[in-house]
XYZ file of C-alpha atoms in Angstrom:
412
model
C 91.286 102.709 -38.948
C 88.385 103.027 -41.374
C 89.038 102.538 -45.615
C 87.282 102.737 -48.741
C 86.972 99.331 -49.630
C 87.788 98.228 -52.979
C 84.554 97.516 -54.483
C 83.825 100.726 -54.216
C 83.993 102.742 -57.679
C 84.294 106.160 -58.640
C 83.217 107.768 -62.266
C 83.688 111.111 -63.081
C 81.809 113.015 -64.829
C 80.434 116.939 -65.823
C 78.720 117.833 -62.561
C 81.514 115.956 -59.972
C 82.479 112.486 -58.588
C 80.139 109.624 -58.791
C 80.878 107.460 -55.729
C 78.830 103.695 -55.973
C 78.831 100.265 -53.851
C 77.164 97.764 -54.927
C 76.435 96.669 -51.284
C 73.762 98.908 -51.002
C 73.193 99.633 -54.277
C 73.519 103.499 -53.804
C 75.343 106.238 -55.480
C 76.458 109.639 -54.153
C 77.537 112.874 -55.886
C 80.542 114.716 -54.206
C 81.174 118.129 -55.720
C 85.080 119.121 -56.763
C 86.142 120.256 -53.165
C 84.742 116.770 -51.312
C 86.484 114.724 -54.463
C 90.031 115.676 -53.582
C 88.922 114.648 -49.685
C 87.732 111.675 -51.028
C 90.859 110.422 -52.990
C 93.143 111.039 -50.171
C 90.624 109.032 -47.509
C 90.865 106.300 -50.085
C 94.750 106.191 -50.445
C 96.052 107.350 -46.473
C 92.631 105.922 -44.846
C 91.408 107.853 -41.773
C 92.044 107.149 -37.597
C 88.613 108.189 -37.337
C 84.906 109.727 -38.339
C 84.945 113.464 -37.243
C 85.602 114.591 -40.602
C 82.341 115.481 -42.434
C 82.878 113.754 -45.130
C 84.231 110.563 -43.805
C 80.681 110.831 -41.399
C 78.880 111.073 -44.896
C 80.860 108.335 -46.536
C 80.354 106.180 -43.170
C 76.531 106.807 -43.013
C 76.387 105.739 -46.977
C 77.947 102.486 -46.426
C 81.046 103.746 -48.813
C 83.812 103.791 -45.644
C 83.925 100.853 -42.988
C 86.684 99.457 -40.404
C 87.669 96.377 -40.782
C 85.031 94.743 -38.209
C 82.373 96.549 -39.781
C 83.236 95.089 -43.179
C 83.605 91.682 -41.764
C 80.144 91.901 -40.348
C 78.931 93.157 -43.529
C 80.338 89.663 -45.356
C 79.335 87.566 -43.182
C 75.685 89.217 -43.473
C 75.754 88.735 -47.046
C 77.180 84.789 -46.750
C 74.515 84.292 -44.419
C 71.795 85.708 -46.413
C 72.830 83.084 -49.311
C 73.133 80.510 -46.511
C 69.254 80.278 -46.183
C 69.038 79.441 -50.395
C 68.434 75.644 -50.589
C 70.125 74.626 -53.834
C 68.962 70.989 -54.701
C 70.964 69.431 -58.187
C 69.571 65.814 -59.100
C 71.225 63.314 -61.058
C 68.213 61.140 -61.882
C 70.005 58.788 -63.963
C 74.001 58.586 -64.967
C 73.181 57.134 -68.353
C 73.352 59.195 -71.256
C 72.020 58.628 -75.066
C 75.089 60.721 -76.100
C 78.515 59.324 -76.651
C 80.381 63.134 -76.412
C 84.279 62.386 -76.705
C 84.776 65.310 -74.354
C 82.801 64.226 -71.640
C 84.200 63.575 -67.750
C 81.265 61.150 -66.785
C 81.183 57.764 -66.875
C 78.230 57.144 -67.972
C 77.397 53.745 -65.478
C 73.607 52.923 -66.279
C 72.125 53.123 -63.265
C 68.735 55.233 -62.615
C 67.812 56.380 -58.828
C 65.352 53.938 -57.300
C 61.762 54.795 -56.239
C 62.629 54.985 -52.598
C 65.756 56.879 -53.147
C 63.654 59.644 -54.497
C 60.913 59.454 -51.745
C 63.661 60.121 -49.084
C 65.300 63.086 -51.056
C 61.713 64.356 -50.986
C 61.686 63.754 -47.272
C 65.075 66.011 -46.646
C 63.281 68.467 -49.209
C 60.457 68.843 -46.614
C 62.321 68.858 -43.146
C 63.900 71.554 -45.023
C 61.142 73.567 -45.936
C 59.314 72.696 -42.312
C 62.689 73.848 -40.788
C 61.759 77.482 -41.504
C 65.143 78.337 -42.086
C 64.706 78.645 -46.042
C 63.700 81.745 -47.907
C 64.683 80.270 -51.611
C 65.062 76.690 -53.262
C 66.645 75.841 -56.170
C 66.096 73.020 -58.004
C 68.633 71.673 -61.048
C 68.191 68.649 -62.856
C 71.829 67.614 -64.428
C 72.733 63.764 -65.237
C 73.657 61.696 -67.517
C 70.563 62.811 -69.951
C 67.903 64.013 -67.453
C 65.163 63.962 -69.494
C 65.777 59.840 -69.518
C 64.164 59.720 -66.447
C 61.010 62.676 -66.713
C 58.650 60.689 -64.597
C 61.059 61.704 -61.708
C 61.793 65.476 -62.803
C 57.981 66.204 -62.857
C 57.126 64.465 -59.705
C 60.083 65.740 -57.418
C 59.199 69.339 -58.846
C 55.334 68.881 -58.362
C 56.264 68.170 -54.943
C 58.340 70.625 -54.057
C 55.713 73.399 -55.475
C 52.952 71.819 -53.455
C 55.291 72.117 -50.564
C 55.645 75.274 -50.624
C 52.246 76.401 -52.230
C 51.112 78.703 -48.825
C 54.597 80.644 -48.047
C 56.770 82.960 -48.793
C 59.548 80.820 -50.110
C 60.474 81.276 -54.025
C 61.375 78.595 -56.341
C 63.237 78.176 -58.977
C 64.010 75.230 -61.513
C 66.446 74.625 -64.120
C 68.241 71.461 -66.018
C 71.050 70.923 -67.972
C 70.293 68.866 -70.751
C 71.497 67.698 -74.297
C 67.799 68.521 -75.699
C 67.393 65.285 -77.943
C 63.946 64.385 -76.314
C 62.859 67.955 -75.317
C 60.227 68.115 -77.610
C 57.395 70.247 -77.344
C 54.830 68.390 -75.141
C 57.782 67.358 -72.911
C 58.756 71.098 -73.007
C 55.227 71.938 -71.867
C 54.962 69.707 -69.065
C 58.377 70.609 -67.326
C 57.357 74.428 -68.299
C 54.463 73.569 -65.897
C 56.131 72.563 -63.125
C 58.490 75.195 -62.889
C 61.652 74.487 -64.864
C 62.014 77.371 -66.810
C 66.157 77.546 -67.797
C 67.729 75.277 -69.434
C 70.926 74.590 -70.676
C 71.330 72.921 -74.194
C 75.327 72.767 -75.825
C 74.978 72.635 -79.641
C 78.481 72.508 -80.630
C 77.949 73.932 -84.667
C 78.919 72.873 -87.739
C 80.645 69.536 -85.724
C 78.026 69.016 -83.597
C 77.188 65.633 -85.047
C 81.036 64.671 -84.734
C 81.477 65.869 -80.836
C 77.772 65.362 -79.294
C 77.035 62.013 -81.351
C 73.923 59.957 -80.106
C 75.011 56.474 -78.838
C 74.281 54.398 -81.630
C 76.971 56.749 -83.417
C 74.131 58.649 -85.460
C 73.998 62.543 -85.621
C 72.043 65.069 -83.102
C 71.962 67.994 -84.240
C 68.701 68.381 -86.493
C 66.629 66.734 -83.831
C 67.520 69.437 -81.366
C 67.253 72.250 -83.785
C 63.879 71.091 -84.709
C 62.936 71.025 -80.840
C 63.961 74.406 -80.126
C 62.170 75.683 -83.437
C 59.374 74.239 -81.446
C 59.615 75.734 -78.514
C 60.135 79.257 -79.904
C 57.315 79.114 -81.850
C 55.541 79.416 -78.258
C 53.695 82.869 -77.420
C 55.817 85.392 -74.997
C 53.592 84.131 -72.395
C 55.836 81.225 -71.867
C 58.749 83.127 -69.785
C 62.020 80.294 -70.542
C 65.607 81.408 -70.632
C 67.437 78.490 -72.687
C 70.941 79.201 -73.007
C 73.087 77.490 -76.179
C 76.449 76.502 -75.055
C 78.942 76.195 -77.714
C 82.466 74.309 -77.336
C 85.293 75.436 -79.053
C 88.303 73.368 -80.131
C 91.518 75.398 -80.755
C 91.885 76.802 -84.377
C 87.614 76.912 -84.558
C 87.209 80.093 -86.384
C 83.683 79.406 -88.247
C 81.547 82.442 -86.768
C 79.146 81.033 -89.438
C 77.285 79.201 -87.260
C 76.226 82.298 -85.250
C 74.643 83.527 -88.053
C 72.381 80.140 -88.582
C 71.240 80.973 -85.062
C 70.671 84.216 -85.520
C 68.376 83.297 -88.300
C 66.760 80.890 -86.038
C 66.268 82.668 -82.546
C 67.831 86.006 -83.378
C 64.493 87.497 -82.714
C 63.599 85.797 -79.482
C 65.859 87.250 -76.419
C 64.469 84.050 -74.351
C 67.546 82.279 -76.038
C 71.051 83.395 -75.593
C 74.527 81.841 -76.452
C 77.426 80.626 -73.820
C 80.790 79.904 -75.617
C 83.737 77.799 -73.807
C 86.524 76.391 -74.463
C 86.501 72.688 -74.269
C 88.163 71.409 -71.000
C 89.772 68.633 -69.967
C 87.890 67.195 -66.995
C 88.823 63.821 -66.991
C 88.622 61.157 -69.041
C 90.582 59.537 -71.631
C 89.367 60.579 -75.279
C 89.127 64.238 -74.354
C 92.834 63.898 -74.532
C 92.639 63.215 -78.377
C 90.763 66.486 -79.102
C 93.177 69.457 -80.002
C 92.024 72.048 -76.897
C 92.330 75.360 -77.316
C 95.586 76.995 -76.653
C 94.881 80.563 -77.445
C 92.880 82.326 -74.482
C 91.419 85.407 -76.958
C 89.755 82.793 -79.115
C 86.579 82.749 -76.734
C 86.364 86.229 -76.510
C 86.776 86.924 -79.949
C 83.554 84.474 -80.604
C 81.959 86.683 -78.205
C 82.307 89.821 -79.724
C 80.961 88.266 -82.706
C 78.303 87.065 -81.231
C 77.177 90.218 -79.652
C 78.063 92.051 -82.942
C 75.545 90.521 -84.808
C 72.953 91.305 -82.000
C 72.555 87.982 -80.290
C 72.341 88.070 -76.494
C 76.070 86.380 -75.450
C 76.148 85.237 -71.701
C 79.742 85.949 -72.245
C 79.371 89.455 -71.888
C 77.770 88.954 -68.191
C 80.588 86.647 -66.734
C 82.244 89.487 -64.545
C 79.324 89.861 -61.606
C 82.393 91.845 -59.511
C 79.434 94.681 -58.902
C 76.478 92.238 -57.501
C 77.385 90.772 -54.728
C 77.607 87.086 -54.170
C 77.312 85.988 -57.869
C 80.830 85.254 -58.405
C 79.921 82.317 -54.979
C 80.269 78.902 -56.686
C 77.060 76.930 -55.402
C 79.537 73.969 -53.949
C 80.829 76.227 -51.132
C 77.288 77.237 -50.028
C 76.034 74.978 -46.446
C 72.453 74.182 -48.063
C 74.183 73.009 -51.787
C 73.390 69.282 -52.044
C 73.875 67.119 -55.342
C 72.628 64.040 -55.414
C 73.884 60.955 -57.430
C 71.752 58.443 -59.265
C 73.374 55.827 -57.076
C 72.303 57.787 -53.618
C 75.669 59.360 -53.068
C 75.761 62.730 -52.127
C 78.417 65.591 -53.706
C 78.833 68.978 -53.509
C 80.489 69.550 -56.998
C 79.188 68.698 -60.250
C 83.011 68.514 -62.184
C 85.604 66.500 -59.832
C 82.595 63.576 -59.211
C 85.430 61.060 -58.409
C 87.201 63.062 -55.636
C 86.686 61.392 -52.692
C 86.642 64.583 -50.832
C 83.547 65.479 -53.193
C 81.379 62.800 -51.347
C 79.838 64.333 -48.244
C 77.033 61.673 -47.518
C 74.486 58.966 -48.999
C 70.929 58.331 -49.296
C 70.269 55.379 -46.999
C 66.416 54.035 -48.334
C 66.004 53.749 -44.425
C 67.438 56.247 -42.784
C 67.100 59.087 -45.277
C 69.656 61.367 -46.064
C 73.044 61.088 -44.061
C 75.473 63.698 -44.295
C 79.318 63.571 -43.083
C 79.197 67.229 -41.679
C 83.234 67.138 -40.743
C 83.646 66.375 -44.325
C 81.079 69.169 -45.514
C 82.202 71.866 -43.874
C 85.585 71.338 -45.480
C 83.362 72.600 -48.959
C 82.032 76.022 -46.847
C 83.841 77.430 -43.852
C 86.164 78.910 -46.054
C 87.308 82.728 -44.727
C 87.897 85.873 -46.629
C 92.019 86.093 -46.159
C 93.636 89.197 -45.688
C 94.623 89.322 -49.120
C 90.650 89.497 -50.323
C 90.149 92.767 -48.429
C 92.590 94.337 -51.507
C 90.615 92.898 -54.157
C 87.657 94.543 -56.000
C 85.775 91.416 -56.371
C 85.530 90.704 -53.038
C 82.328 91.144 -52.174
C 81.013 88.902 -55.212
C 82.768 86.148 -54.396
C 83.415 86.062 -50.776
C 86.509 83.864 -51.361
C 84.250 80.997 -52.531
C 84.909 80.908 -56.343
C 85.685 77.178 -56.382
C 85.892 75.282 -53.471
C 87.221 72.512 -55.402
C 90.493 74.741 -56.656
C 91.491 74.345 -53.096
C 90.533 71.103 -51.836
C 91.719 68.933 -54.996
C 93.581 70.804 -57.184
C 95.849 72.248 -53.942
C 95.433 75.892 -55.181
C 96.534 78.454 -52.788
C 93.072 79.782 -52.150
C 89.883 78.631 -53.814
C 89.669 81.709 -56.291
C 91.549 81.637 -59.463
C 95.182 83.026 -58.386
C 96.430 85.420 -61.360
């Protein structure tokens, strides 16, 4: 029995149907007589291909049985599966004090030889042959705490790879207090070229304190002043996250940063709501209860002509960017400590822990317990769903191992 599956859109327009799948990336034109064929393939199905226009839609990757379409997933899952996606926690400490946060904050910075042997599975993995992309995200604690280690492990890595074809990519997740310039320039240099800095407006100073209990905020802005004051010939994307607390309805604050980056498209804004993750002074904070309020910030934000990452959350037509990067087999984040996780948010799950960094033995993974994070199948019910080829039924892996969610996409 071949189908349409539902990824597959249709627009209509003056000149006749516009049929597009994003596997492919193709479009096709089908003229008034084929488009009445076309919607009754899509809602009966068809036994077979001798029809001329189910041949067509066959040949254009737009009709498949359901082995063909399996084989198509599992292409695409495998094609990620040779992405090496490296996250390093350098350090667990943190100069901020943000009531919100899930971490602990335990002060404890990765040893020398803890690095060297993360460096080690770095290169087996390159030497393997088996990569075609690496990733590299520094997260913490404060990251930039510990910058001797982010510049050497990305030095290496680019040396590594210096004489084939694999691509790299770098990125970190930091509060921005000591990303000054020079520091900017340096990390610029070896690759780390997104970044992801919250600035939570007018109560910034309030919910992303420094330790001491002193405000943030104008440090940061002046950094980022900095930094945009560099030519176009640096190529950066930082993106300005902004947490919302239920009733915040200040839009003000968008328009200070239009004023400040407005003109330069390498910065955009991200607005969530602030989550509970754990913890117990996040409990304290009045979350927000409405679920328009981020959306409503959005439009605002793109109203007054600021790029809003908002606006790109639904990925349903690329495929494989709705795939969280904890259900991936070559996702590895590694703790300051030497543990080894696949998810960045539930770091006390015991199911979360898939291995350690022995300073003998190297890197020492529990693959029973990893595979538990990827050999996750599409279930009958995915076939049905027009997102399916974006997320592969690998949303969040940790919906279904610790919160006991039905499946490990978001059930509506």
């Amino acid at each position: 029995m071949y189908f349409i599956p539902s990824f597959v859109k249709e627009s209509q327009k003056g000149d006749g149907l516009y049929v597009s799948s994003p596997l492919y990336d193709n479009v096709v034109r089908l003229n008034d007589n084929y488009s009445k064929q076309y919607f009754n393939i899509k809602e009966n199905r068809c036994a077979d291909l001798n029809g001329e226009l189910a041949s067509f839609l066959h040949e254009q990757s737009l009709l498949f049985n359901k082995e063909e379409l399996d084989q198509e997933l599992e292409n695409l899952e495998e094609k990620m599966s040779h992405t090496l996606i490296i996250t390093l926690m350098p350090t667990e400490a943190c100069n901020f004090r943000c009531p919100y946060c899930y971490e602990s904050h335990e002060n404890f910075t990765m040893s020398p030889a803890l690095v060297e042997k993360i460096k080690e599975f770095i290169e087996q993995k390159i030497d393997s042959q088996d990569i075609s992309s690496i990733n590299i995200s520094w997260f913490g604690g404060e990251p930039t705490l510990c910058s001797d280690y982010v510049l050497n492990v990305n030095a290496f890595v680019l040396e590594k790879i210096k004489n084939t074809d694999i691509s790299f990519s770098s990125s970190m997740t930091t509060n921005g207090f000591l990303l000054d310039i020079n520091s900017f320039k340096e990390y610029y240099n070896c690759g780390i070229t997104n970044y992801q800095i919250t600035l939570d407006g007018w109560n910034h100073d309030k919910t992303r304190p420094l330790a001491s209990g002193k405000g943030s905020l104008q440090v940061i802005l002046d950094n980022l002043k900095n930094i945009s004051a560099l030519p176009s010939e640096y190529d950066f994307s930082i993106m300005i996250r902004h947490n919302i607390l239920n009733g915040d309805e200040d839009y003000t604050w968008y328009d200070y940063l239009k004023e400040l980056f407005g003109n330069d498209n390498r910065f955009s804004v991200l607005i969530r709501p602030v989550g509970d993750m754990g913890g117990e002074s996040v409990k304290q904070l009045d979350l927000v209860k409405d679920d328009s309020l981020v959306e409503r910030h959005a439009k605002y934000v793109s109203s007054i002509g600021m790029i809003c990452k908002n606006d790109s959350m639904d990925h349903s037509s690329k495929p494989g960017q709705k795939v969280c990067y904890a259900s991936l087999p070559n996702s590895y984040i590694f703790r300051a400590d030497g543990r080894i996780h696949k998810c960045t948010i539930a770091l006390d799950a015991p199911v979360n822990c898939i291995g350690i960094v022995d300073e003998q033995k190297g890197v020492v993974i529990d693959e029973k317990k990893h595979k538990l994070w990827y050999e996750e199948s599409v279930l009958e019910k995915c076939y049905h769903c027009p997102e399916v080829l974006s997320c592969l039924n690998k949303v969040c892996p940790r919906n279904r191992l610790i919160r006991n969610c039905e499946y490990s996409c978001n059930p509506k």
